[in-house]
PDB file of C-alpha atoms in Angstrom:
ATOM      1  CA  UNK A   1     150.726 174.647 -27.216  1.00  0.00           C
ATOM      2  CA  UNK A   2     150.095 172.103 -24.162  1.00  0.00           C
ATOM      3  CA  UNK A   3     149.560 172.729 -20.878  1.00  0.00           C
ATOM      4  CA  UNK A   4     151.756 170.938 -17.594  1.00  0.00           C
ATOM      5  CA  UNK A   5     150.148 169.789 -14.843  1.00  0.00           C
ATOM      6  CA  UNK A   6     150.991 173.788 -13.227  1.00  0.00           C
ATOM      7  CA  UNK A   7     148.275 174.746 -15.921  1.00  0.00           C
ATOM      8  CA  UNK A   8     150.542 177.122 -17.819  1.00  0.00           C
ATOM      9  CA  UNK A   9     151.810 176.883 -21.112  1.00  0.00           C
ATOM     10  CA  UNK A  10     155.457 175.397 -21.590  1.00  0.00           C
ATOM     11  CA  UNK A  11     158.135 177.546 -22.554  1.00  0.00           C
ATOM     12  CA  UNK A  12     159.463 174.922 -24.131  1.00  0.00           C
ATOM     13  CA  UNK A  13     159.473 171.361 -25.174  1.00  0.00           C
ATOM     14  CA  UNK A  14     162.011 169.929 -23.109  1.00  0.00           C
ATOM     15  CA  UNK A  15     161.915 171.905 -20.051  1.00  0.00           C
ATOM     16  CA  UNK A  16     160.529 171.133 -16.380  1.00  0.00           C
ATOM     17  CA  UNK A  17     159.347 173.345 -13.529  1.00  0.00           C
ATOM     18  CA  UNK A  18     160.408 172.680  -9.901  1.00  0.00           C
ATOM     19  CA  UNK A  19     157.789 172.384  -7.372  1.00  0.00           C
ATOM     20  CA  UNK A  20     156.860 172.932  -4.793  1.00  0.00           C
ATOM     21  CA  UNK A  21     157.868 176.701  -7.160  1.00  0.00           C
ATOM     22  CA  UNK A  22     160.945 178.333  -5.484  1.00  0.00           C
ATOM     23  CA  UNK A  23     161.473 181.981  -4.667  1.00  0.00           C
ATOM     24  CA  UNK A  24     162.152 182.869  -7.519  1.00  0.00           C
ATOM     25  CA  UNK A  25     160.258 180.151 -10.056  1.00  0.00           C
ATOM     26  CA  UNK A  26     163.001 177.556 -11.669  1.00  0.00           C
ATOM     27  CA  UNK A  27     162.943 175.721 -14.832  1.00  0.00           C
ATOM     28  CA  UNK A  28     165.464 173.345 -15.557  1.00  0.00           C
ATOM     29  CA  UNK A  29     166.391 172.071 -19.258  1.00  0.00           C
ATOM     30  CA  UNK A  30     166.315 168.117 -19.598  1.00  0.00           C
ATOM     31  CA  UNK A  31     168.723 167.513 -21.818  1.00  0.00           C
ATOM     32  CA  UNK A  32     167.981 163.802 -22.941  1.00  0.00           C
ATOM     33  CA  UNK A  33     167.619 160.330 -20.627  1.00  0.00           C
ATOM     34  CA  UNK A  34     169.075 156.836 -19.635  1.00  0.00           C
ATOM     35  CA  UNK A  35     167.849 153.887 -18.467  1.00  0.00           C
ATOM     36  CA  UNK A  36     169.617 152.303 -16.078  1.00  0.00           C
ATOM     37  CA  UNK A  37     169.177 148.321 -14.272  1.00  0.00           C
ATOM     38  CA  UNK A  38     169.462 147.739 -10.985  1.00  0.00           C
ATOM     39  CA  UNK A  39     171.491 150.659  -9.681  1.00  0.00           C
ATOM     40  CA  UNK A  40     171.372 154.641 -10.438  1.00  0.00           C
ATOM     41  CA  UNK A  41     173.996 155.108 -13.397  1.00  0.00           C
ATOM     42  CA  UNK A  42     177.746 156.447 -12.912  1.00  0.00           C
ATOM     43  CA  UNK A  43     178.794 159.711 -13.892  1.00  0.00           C
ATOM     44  CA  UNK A  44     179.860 160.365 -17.244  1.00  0.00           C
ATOM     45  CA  UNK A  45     177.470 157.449 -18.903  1.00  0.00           C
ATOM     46  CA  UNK A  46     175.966 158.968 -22.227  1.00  0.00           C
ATOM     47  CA  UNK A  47     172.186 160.206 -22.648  1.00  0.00           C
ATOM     48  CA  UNK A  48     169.838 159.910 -25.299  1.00  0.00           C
ATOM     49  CA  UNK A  49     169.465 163.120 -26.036  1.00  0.00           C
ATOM     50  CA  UNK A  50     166.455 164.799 -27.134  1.00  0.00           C
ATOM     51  CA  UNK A  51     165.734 166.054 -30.567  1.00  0.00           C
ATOM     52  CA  UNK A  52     167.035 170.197 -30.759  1.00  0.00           C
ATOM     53  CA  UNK A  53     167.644 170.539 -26.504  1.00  0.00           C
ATOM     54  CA  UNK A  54     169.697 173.295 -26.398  1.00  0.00           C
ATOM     55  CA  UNK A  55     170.174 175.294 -22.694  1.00  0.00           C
ATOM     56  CA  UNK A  56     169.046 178.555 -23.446  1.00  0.00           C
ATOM     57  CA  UNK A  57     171.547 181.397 -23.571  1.00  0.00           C
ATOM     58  CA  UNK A  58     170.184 182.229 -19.914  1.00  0.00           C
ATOM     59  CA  UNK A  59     172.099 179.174 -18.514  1.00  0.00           C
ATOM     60  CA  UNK A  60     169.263 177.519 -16.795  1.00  0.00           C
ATOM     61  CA  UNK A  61     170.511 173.981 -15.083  1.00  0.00           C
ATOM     62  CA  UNK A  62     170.680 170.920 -17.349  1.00  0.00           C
ATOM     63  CA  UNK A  63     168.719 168.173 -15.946  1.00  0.00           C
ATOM     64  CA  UNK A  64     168.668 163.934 -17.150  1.00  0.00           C
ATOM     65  CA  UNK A  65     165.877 162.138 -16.999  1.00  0.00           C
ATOM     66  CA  UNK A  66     166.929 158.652 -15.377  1.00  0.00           C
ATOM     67  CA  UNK A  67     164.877 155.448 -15.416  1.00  0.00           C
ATOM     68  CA  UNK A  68     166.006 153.255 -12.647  1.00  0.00           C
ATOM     69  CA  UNK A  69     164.113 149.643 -13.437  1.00  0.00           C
ATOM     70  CA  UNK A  70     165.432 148.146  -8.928  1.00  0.00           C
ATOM     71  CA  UNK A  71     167.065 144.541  -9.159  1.00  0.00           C
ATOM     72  CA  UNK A  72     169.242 142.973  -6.549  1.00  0.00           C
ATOM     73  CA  UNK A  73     171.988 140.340  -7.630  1.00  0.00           C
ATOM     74  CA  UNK A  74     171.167 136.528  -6.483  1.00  0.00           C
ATOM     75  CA  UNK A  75     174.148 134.837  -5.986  1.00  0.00           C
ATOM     76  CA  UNK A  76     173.895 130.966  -5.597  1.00  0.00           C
ATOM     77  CA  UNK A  77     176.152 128.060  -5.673  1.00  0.00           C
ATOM     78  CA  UNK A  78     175.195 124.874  -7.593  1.00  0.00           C
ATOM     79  CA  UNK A  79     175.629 121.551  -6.353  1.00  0.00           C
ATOM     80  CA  UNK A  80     178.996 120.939  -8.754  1.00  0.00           C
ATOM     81  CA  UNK A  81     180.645 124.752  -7.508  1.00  0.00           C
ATOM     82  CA  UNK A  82     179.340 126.336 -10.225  1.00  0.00           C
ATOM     83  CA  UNK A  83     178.563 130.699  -9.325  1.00  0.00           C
ATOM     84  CA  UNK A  84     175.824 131.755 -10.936  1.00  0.00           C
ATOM     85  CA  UNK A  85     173.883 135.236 -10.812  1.00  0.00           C
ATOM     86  CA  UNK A  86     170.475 136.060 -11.303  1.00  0.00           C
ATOM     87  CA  UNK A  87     168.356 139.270 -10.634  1.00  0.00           C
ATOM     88  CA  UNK A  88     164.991 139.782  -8.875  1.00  0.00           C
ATOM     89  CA  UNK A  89     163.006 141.586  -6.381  1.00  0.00           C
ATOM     90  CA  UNK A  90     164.983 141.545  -3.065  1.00  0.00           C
ATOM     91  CA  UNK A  91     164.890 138.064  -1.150  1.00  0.00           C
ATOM     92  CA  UNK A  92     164.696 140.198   2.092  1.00  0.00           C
ATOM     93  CA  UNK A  93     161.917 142.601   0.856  1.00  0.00           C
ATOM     94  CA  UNK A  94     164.613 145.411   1.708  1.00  0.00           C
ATOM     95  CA  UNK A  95     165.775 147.178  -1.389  1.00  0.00           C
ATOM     96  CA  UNK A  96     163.461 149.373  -3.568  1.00  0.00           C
ATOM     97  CA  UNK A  97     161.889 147.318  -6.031  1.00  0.00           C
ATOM     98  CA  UNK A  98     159.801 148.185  -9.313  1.00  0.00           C
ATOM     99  CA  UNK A  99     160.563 151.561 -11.261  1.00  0.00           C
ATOM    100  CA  UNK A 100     161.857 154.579  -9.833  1.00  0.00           C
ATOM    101  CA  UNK A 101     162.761 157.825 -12.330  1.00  0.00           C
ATOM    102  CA  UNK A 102     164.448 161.311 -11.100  1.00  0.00           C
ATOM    103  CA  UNK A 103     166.385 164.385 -12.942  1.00  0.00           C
ATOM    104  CA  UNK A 104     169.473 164.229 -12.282  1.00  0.00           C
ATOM    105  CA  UNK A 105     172.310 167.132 -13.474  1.00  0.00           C
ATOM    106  CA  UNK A 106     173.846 166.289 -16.774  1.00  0.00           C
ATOM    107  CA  UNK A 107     176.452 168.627 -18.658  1.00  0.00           C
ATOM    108  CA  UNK A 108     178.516 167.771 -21.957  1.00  0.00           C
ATOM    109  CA  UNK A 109     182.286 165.606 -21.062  1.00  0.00           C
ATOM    110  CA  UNK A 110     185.362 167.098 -23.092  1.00  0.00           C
ATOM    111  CA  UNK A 111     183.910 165.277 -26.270  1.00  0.00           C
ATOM    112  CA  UNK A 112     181.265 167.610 -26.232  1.00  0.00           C
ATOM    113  CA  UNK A 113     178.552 164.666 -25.543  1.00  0.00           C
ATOM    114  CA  UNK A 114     175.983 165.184 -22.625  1.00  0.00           C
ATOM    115  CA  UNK A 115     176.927 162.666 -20.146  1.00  0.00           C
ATOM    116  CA  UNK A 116     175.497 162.880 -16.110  1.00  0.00           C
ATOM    117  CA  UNK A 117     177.458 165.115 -14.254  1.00  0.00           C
ATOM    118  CA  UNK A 118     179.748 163.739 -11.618  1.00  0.00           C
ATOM    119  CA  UNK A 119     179.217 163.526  -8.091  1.00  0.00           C
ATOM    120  CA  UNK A 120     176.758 161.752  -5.866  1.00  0.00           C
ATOM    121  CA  UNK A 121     173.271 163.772  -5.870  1.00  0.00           C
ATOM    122  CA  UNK A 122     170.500 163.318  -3.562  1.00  0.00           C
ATOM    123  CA  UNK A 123     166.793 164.072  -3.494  1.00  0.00           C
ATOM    124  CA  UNK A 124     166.459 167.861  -2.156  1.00  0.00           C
ATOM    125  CA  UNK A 125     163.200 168.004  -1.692  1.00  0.00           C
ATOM    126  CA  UNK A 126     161.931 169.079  -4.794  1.00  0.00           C
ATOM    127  CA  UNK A 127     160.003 167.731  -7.683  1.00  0.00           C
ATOM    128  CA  UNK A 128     160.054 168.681 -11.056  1.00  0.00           C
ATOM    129  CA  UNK A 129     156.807 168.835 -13.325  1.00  0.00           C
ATOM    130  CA  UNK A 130     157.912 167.802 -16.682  1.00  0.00           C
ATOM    131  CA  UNK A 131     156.442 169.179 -19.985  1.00  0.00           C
ATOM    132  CA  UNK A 132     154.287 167.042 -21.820  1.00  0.00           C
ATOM    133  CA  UNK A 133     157.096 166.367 -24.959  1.00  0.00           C
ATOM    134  CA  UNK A 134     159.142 164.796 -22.232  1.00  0.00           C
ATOM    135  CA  UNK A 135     156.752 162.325 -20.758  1.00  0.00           C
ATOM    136  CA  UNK A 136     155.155 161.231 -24.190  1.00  0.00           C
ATOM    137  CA  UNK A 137     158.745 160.844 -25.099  1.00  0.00           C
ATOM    138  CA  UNK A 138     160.032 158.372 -22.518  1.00  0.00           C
ATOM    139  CA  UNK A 139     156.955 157.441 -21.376  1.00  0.00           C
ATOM    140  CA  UNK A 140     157.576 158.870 -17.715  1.00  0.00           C
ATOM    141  CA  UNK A 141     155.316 159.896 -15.148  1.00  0.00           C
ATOM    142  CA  UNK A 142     154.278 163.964 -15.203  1.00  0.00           C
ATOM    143  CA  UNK A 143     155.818 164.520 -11.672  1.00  0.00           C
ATOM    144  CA  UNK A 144     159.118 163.528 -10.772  1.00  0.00           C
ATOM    145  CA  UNK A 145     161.805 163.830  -8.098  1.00  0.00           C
ATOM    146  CA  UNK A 146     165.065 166.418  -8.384  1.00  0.00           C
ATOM    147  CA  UNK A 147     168.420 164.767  -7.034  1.00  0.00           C
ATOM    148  CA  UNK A 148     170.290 167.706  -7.129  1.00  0.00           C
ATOM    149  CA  UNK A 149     171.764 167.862  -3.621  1.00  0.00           C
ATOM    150  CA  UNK A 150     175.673 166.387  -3.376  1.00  0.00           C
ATOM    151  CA  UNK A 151     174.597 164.596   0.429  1.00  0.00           C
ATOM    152  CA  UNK A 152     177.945 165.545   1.771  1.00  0.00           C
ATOM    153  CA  UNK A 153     177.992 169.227   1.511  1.00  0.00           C
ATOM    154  CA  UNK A 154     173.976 170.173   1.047  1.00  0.00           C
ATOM    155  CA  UNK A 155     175.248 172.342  -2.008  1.00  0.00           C
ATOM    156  CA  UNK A 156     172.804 172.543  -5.088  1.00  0.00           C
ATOM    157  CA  UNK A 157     173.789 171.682  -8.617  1.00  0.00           C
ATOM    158  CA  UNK A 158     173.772 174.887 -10.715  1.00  0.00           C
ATOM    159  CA  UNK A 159     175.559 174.659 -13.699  1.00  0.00           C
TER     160      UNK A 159
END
């Protein structure tokens, strides 16, 4: 069995530990990923789930592992009238550029497919160590940050 960067064994293969650790410890089931260009991805778009990720019978949160790859929109005008759109790094060097990834809460739609949950989540101010199976997976870093926060209200995703 691996180890996480915590230095305990996982519990699981597709599970990831909160940190700085809460009062009580969380885990949080990732239930699959998207990759998503330019923007974060709308609620209800479909996952790639991984292989046998099942909550356990506990109900601990279901988490998606999102791959934001930053691009803004170019919009230029040819000579002749013509609208085209490109992407790129931001003219204005103001928008986030490069790769960002987060966990973000996911639960299954009415089709029984996991989909991200809706709402608009924000970073809370935790991270989330993710097993080893996950980041050999997807190829994502071993620490990432938990949007789990709806900004308006400050309430936490539980489901």
């Amino acid at each position: 069995m691996s180890t996480t960067a915590l230095g305990a064994a996982e519990p699981s293969r597709w599970t990831a530990r909160l940190h700085p650790v809460p009062d009580p410890a969380r885990e949080v089931m990732v239930v699959g990923w998207h990759a998503a260009f330019a923007n974060s991805p709308a609620a209800g778009i479909p996952l790639a789930v991984f292989p046998n990720a099942e909550p356990s019978p506990d109900h601990e949160p279901t988490m998606a592992l999102v791959r934001i790859e930053h691009a803004t929109a170019i919009d230029t005008i040819a000579p002749d009238g013509t609208h085209e759109t490109s992407w790129g790094p931001d003219p204005f060097g103001i928008a986030k550029t490069g790769i960002s990834w987060r966990l973000v809460p996911a639960h299954r739609d009415g089709d029984g497919r996991w989909v991200i949950a809706p709402g608009w989540w924000a970073a809370g101010g935790e991270q989330a160590v993710l097993s080893n199976s996950v980041t050999v997976r997807v190829g994502a870093p071993t620490v990432v940050p938990v949007y789990d926060h709806d900004p308006h209200t400050g309430k936490r995703w539980a489901s």
